[in-house]
Every structure is written in structure tokens, then in C-alpha cells.
Short mmCIF file of C-alpha atoms in Angstrom, two decimals:
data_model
loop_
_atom_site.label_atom_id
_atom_site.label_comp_id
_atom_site.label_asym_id
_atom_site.label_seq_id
_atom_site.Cartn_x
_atom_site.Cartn_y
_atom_site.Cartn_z
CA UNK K 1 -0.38 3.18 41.38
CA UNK K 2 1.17 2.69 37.46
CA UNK K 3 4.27 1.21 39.45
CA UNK K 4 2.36 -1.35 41.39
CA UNK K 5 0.45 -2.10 38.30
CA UNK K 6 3.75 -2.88 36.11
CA UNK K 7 5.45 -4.42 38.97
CA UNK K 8 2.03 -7.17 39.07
CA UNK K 9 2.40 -7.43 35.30
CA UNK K 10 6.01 -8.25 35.45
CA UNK K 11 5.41 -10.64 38.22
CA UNK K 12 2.64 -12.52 36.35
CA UNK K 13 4.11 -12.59 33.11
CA UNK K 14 7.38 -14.16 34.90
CA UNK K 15 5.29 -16.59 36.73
CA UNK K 16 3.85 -17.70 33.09
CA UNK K 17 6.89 -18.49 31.73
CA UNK K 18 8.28 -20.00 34.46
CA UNK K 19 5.12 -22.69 34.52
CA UNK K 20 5.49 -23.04 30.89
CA UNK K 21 2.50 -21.27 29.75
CA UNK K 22 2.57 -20.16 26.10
CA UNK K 23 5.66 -22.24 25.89
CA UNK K 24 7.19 -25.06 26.18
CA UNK K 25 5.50 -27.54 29.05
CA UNK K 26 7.82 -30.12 28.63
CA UNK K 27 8.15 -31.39 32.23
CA UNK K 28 3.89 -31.81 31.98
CA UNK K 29 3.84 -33.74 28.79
CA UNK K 30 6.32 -36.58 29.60
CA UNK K 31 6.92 -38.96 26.78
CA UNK K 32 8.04 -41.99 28.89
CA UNK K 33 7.47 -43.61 32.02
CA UNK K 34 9.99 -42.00 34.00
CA UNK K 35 9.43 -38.21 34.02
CA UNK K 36 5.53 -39.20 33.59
CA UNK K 37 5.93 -40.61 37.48
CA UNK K 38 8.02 -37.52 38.39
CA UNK K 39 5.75 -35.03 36.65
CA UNK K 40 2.91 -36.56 38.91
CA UNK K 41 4.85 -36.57 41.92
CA UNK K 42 5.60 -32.31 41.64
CA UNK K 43 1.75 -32.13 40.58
CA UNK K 44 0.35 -34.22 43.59
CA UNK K 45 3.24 -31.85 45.71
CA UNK K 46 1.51 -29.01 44.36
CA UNK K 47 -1.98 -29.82 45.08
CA UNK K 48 -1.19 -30.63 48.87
CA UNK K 49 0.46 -27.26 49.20
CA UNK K 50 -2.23 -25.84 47.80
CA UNK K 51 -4.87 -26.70 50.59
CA UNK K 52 -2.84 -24.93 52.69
CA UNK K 53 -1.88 -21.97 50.67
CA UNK K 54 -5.31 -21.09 48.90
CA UNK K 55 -7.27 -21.50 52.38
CA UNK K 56 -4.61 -18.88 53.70
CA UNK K 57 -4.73 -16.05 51.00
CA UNK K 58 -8.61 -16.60 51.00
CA UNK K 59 -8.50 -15.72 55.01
CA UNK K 60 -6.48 -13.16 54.74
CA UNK K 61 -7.89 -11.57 52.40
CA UNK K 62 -11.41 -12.26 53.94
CA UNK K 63 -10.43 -10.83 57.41
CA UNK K 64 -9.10 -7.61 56.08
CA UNK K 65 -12.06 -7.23 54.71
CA UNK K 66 -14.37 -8.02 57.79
CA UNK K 67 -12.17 -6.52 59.86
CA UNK K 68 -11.48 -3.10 58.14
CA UNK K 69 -11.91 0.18 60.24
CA UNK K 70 -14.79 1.27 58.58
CA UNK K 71 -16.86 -2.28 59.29
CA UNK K 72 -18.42 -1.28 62.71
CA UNK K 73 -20.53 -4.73 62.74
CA UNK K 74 -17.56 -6.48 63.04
CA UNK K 75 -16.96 -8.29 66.86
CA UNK K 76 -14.46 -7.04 68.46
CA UNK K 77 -12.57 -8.97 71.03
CA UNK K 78 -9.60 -7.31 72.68
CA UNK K 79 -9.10 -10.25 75.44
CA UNK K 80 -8.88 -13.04 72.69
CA UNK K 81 -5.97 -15.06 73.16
CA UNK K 82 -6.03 -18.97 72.47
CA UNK K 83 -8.58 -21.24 70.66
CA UNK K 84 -8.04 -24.60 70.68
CA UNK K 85 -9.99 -25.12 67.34
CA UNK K 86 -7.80 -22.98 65.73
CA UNK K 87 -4.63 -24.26 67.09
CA UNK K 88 -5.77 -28.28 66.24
CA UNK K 89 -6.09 -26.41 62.65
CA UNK K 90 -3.30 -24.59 61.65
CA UNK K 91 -0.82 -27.20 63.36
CA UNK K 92 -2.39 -30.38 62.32
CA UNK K 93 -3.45 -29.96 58.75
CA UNK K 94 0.25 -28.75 57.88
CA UNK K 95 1.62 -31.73 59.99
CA UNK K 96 -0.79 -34.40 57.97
CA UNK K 97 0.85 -32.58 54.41
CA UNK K 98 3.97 -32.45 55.38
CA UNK K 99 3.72 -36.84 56.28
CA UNK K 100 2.29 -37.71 53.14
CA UNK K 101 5.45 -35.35 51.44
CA UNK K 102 7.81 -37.01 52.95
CA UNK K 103 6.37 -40.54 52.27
CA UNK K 104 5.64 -39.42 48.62
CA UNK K 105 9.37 -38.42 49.16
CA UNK K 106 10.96 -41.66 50.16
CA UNK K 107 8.52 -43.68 47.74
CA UNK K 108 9.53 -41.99 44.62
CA UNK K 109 12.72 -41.87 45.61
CA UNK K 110 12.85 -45.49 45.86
CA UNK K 111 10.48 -45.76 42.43
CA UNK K 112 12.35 -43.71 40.15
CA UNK K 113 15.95 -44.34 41.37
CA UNK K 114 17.96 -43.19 38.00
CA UNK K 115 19.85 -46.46 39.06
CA UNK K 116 17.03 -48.96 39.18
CA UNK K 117 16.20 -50.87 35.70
CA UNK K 118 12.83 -50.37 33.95
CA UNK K 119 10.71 -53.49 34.05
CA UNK K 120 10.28 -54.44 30.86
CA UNK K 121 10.55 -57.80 28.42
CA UNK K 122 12.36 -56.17 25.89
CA UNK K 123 16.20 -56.27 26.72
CA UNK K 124 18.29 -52.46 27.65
CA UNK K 125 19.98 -50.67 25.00
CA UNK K 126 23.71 -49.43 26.40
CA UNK K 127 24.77 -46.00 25.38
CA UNK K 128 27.96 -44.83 27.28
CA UNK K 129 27.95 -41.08 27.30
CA UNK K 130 30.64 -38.97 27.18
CA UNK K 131 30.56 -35.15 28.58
CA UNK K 132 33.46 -33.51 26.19
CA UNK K 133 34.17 -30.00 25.82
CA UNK K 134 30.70 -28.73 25.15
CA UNK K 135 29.06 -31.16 23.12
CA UNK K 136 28.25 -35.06 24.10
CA UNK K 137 29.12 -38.17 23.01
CA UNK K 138 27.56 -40.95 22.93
CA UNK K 139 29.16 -44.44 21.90
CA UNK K 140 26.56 -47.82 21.41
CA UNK K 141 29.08 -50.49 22.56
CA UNK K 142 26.87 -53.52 21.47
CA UNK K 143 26.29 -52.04 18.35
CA UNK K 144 30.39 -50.88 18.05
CA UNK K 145 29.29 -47.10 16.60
CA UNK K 146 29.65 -43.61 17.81
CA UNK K 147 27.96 -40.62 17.60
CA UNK K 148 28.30 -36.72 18.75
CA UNK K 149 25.22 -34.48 19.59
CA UNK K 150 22.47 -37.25 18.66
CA UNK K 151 20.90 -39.82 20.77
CA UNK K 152 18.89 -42.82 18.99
CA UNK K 153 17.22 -45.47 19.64
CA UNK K 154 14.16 -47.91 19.32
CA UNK K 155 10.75 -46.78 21.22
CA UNK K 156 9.45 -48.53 24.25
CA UNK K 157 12.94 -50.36 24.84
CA UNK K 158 14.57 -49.67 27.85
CA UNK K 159 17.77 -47.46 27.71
CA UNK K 160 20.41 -47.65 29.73
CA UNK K 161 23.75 -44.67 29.99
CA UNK K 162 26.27 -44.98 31.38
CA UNK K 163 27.89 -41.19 31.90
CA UNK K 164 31.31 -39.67 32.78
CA UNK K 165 32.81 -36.57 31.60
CA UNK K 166 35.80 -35.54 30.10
CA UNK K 167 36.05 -31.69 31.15
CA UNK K 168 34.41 -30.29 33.78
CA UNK K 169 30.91 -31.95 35.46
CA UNK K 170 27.85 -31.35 33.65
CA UNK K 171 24.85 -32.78 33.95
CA UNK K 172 22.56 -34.88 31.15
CA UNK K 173 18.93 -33.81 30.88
CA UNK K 174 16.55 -35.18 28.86
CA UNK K 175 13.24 -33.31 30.68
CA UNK K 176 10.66 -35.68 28.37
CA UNK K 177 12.00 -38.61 29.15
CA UNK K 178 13.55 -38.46 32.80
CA UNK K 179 15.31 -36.24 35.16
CA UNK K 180 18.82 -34.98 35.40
CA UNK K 181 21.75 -36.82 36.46
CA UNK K 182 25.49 -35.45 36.77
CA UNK K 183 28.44 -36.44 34.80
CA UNK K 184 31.55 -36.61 36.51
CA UNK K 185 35.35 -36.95 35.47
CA UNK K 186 36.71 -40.11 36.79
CA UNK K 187 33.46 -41.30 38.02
CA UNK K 188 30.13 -43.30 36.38
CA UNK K 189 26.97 -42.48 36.99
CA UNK K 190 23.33 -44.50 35.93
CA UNK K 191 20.28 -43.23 33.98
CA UNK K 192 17.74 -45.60 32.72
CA UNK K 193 14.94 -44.01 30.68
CA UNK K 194 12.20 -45.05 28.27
CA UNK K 195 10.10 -43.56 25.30
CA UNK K 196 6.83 -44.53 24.98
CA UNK K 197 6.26 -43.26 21.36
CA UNK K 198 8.37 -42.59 18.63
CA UNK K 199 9.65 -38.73 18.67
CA UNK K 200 12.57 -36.05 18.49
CA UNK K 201 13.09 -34.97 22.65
CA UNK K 202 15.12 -31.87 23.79
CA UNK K 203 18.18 -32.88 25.58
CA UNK K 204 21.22 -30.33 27.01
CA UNK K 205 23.18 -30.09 30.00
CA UNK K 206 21.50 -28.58 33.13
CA UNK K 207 24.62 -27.54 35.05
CA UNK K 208 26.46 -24.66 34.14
CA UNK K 209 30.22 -25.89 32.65
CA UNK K 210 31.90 -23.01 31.03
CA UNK K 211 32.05 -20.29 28.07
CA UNK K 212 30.13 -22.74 26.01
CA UNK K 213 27.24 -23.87 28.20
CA UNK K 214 24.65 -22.97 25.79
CA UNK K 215 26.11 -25.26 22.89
CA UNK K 216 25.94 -28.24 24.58
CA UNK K 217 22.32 -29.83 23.32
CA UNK K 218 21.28 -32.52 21.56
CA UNK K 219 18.39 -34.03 19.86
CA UNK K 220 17.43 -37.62 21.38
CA UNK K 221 15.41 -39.88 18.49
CA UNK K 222 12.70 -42.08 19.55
CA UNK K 223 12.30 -44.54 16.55
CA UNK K 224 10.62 -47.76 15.33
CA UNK K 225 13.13 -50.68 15.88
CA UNK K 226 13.21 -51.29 11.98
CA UNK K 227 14.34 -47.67 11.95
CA UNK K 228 16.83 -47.85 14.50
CA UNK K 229 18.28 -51.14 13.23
CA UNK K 230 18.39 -49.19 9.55
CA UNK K 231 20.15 -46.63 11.46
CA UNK K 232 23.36 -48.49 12.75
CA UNK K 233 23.66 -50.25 9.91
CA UNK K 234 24.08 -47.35 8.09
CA UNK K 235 26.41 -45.50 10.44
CA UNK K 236 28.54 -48.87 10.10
CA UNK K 237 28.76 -48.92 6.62
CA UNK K 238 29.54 -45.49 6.34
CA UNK K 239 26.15 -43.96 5.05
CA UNK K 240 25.13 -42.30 7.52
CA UNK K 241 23.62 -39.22 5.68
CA UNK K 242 21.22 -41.42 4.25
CA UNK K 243 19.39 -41.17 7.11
CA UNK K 244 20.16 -37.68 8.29
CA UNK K 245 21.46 -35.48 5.47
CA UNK K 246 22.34 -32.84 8.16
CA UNK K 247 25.21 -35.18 10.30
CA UNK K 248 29.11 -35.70 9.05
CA UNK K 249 30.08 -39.13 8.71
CA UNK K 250 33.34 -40.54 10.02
CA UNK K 251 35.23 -43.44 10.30
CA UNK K 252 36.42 -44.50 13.85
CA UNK K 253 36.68 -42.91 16.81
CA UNK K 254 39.88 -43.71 18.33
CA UNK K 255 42.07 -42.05 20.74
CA UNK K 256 43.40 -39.95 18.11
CA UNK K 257 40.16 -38.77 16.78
CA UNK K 258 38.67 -37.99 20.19
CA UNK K 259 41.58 -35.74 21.20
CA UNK K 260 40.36 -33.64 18.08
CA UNK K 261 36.80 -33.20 19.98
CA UNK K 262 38.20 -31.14 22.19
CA UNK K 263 38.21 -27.78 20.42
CA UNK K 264 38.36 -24.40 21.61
CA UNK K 265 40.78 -23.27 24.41
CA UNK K 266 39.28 -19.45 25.70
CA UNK K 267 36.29 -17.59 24.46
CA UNK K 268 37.03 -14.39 22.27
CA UNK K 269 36.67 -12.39 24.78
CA UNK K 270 39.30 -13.90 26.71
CA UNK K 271 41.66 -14.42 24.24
CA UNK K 272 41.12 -10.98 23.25
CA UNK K 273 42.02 -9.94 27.17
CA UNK K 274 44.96 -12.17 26.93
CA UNK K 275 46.72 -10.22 24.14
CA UNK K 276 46.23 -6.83 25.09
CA UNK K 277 47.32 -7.61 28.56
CA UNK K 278 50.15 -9.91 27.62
CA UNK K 279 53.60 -7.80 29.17
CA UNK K 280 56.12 -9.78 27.28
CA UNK K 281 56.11 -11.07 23.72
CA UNK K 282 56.47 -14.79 24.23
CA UNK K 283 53.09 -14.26 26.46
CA UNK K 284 51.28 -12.22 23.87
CA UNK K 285 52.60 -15.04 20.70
CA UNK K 286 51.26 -17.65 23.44
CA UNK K 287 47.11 -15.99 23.69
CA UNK K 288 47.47 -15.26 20.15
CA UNK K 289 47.88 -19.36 19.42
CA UNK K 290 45.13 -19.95 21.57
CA UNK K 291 41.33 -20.94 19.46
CA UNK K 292 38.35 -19.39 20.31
CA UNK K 293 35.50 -21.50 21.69
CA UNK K 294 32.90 -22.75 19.13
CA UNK K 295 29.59 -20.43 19.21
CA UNK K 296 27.73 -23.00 17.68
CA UNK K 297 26.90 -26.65 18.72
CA UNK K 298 29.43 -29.34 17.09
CA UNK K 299 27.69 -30.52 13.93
CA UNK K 300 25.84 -34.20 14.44
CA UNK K 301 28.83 -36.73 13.35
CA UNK K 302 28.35 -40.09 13.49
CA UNK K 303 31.64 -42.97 13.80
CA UNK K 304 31.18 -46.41 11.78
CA UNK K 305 32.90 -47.83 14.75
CA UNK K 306 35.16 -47.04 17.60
CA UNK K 307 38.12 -48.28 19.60
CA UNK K 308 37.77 -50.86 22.42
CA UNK K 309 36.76 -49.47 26.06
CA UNK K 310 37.55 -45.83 24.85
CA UNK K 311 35.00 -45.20 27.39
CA UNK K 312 36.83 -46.93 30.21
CA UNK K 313 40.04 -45.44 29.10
CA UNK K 314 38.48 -41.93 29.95
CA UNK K 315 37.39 -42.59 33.04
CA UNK K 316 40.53 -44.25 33.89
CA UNK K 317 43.05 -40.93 32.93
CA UNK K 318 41.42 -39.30 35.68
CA UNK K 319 42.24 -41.97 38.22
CA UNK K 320 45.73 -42.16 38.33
CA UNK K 321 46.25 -41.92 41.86
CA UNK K 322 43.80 -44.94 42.42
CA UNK K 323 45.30 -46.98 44.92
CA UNK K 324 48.41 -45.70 44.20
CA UNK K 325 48.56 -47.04 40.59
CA UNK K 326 49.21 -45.17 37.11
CA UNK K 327 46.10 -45.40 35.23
CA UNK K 328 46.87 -42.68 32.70
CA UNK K 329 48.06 -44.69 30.18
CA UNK K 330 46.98 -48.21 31.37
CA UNK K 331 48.41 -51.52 29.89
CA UNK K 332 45.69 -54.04 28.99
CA UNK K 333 45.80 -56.21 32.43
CA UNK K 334 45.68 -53.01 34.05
CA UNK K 335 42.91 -50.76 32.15
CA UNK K 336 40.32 -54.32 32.58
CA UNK K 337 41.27 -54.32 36.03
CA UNK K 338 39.98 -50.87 36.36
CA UNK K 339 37.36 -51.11 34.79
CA UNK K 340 36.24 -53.97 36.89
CA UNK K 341 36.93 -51.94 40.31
CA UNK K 342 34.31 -48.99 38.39
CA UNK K 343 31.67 -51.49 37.33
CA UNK K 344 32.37 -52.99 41.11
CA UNK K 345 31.79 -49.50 42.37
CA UNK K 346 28.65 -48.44 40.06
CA UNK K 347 27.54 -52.31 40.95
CA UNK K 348 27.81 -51.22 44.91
CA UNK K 349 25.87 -48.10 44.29
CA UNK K 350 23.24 -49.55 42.94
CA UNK K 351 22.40 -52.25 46.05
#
């Protein structure tokens, strides 16, 4: 009896924190129009699952109790076999649920396409995003300014990322805002999110990269427009900790200064395996030159302005067999022409 007891405590107490309760509900308290539509569509989900599943562990509870041994009032009908009531019932109502799912299904699919632009008469913000070694980065090519581990921008404007990756794929996740999307070497993917109010929103990667996972997080601002366009000017003029004391501020972010974002080569662990299993001396002086991974997120740094389609030129280096060309270290002619057949591709996607 105590071990069916704990086991429906541990149950229940793992079925609050999994819904959020006590904690935090960020998927039910959407801050933009997005993830409020796809926070409805799991709710509404939920509720038509419900009429079948509350109706079920009702009745089954309800006949073991009517029909218990001891219950001699209860009619007993050995013969039974088919009731077409019954059978109109159990089929039918799951059959109506299961339509309106998978219209629900295709409509929101359709309605909150991370591809599809928000309808709005302000005009997108672009952010490029960058997946690097465990941390993000996220360049404003309008605005010519770079940042690592913060997201801003102006509140009930439309956003618009455009995301690769550098490493490994990972995925961007900003649950208040909208739902996941991956981030792919080689490859771009869409996202186009807004913020109704201003705020500071939770974002990380949802898709397990490496030693380091649990670094990579960021903090996305939601600000005024007066405060976002205070903001980049201050990144550009090279102030700016004026506006967060807490971030390192840095020139720009060229080629150069990007290779230096990739830090950390093994965890500790690893590198500690390494050594003591290394058999000859060149492979133990090799581990021992290896750095450890980072076990805390890279520090907020903002760039006062950044090379020309760095961006591209990262999702190019991974595409040096396309169409048989070089693309590693593209000339100018070729690295637009790239680019175009990407922006082509992304531009195909999204028809």
C-alpha cells in the first residue's frame, strides 16, 4: 500500500511539472501572436481529447463499481453481445474528434507557417542568426551591428530570422513568442515572430548539440522603438554598456573575429580521457593542447558593425560541392551568386 501511495505521488508531482504548475507556464502565457495561436491550438486539442478520455475513466470506474461481486442487484447478462447504440458511440464520437484534429491540423499549419509573414503595417526587422559553438549570434544587417547571446528589438514590429548554423544543427526556441525551428549548416531556414508588449523572453536551443547544450540561451528584449533605436546607436558608436552594463563591447565582427567564437574543443572529461589513454607522447602533448568547453554561457558582446554577407559566407563553406563549384572560399561574383541560388531556394520554400 505505502508503495502504491509514493508511486501516485511521484506520478502527480511529475505530471505538475510537466504542465507547468508551480513553475514556469510559458507556452500558456504567450507574449505575441504566434505562440498565442499555437497555445490555443494544443488547448482546443486538449479539450476534444478530453470528451473522450474523461467520459471513459468515469465509465470505468462507474462499472466496476456497479458491477463488483458483491453488488447482487446488478443485471446480469451472459448472452450480451452487440448494441448498436453503443457501437454508433464509441466509433463515431472518436471519428467526429479525430476530423476536426486534423482540420485544426492542416489550418494551423497553414496559419502559423514559421515561413509566412505577419500581417502587419509596420515594416520586418531582419536578424540573421547564427548557431556557433554553443552560444548564438545574431547579426542586424540593416542596422550593420552584431551581437552574441542577446536578441533586441522594437515591440509589436514584425521580426524576421533568418537561421543557419555553424556546428552541428540546433534548433532556436523562443517558447513566448513562437515555436521552434531548426538551424542547419549549409542550409536557411524562416521564423517570423512578434511581441506584443515590451519584455525580457527565455530563448535556448531545443535540440540537443553537444557537451555544451545547456549554455546555449539567450535573453530576447522586447523594447519601445525609441529604446531600440537608442540601442543600435549605441552598439555603433561603441557604447554599448550604456545600455547593458553586463555585455562586452567590440568592434567588428569579421572573419577573423568570428573564428575566435568558436571556443572549446572537448569537455574536461574528455580531455581528461584523452591524456590518460594517450599510448604515445605526441598523442598525449596533442589532448593536452586541446581547451576545455566553456561551462558557462559566452558573456553578451555586442559588434559596432560587421563584415559584408558574413552570414552568406557561412552558409556558403558548407556548400562546396554545390553544383560542383568551390564555395569555401568564394570570390565576390561567386559568393553573390550563391547567395542568390539560397535566397532562390528559401524563396521556393516559401510558395
Amino acid at each position: 500500500m505505502r508503495q502504491t501511495f509514493l508511486a501516485v505521488l511521484s506520478l502527480s508531482a511529475m505530471a505538475a511539472l510537466l504542465t507547468g504548475c508551480g513553475g514556469d507556464m510559458v507556452l500558456l502565457n504567450s507574449k505575441g501572436p504566434v505562440a498565442e495561436g499555437q497555445s490555443n491550438l494544443m488547448m482546443i486539442a486538449i479539450y476534444l481529447m478530453l470528451l473522450v478520455v474523461i467520459p471513459s475513466v468515469i465509465m470505468a470506474l462507474w462499472f466496476g463499481w456497479k458491477y463488483r461481486a458483491s453488488n447482487k442487484d446488478a443485471e446480469y447478462k451472459p448472452t450480451w453481445a452487440h448494441s448498436t447504440t453503443i457501437e454508433i458511440i464509441v466509433w463515431g464520437i472518436p471519428v467526429i474528434i479525430i476530423g476536426i484534429l486534423a482540420w485544426l491540423t492542416w489550418w494551423g499549419s497553414h496559419k502559423y507557417d514559421p515561413y509566412r509573414p505577419l500581417e502587419s503595417d509596420k515594416a520586418p526587422l531582419t536578424v540573421q542568426v547564427i548557431a556557433e559553438q554553443f552560444k548564438w549570434v545574431f547579426i542586424y544587417p540593416e542596422q550593420n551591428i552584431a551581437t552574441v547571446n542577446e536578441l533586441r528589438f522594437p515591440e509589436k514590429t514584425p521580426l524576421s530570422l533568418r537561421i543557419t548554423s555553424n556546428f552541428t544543427m540546433n534548433s532556436f526556441f523562443i517558447p513566448a513568442l513562437s515555436g521552434q525551428i531548426y538551424a542547419m549548416a549549409g542550409m536557411q531556414t524562416h521564423l517570423n515572430m512578434l511581441a506584443d508588449e515590451t519584455g525580457v523572453f527565455r530563448g535556448f536551443s531545443s535540440n540537443y548539440s553537444g557537451y555544451g547544450f545547456s549554455q546555449m540561451h539567450f535573453k530576447a528584449h522586447s523594447v519601445t522603438e525609441a529604446q531600440f533605436a537608442n540601442w543600435v546607436e549605441s552598439v555603433k558608436t561603441g557604447n554599448g554598456i550604456s545600455v547593458n552594463p553586463e555585455a562586452i563591447q567590440k568592434g567588428i565582427l569579421d572573419q577573423t573575429e568570428f573564428a575566435t567564437l568558436r571556443d572549446g574543443n572537448r569537455s574536461t572529461h574528455q580531455i581528461e580521457a584523452m591524456i590518460a589513454n594517450a599510448e604515445t607522447p605526441e598523442e598525449k602533448a596533442a589532448a593536452e593542447a586541446l581547451t576545455p568547453y566553456p561551462t558557462k554561457p559566452h558573456p553578451v558582446t555586442y559588434y559596432s558593425s560587421v563584415e559584408p554577407k558574413l552570414f552568406e559566407s557561412v552558409i556558403n563553406k558548407y556548400m562546396s560541392n554545390y553544383h560542383g563549384a568551390d564555395h569555401s572560399a568564394p570570390a565576390a561574383g561567386h559568393a553573390n551568386a550563391a547567395h542568390e541560388n539560397v535566397e532562390h531556394a528559401t524563396a521556393s520554400g516559401e510558395e
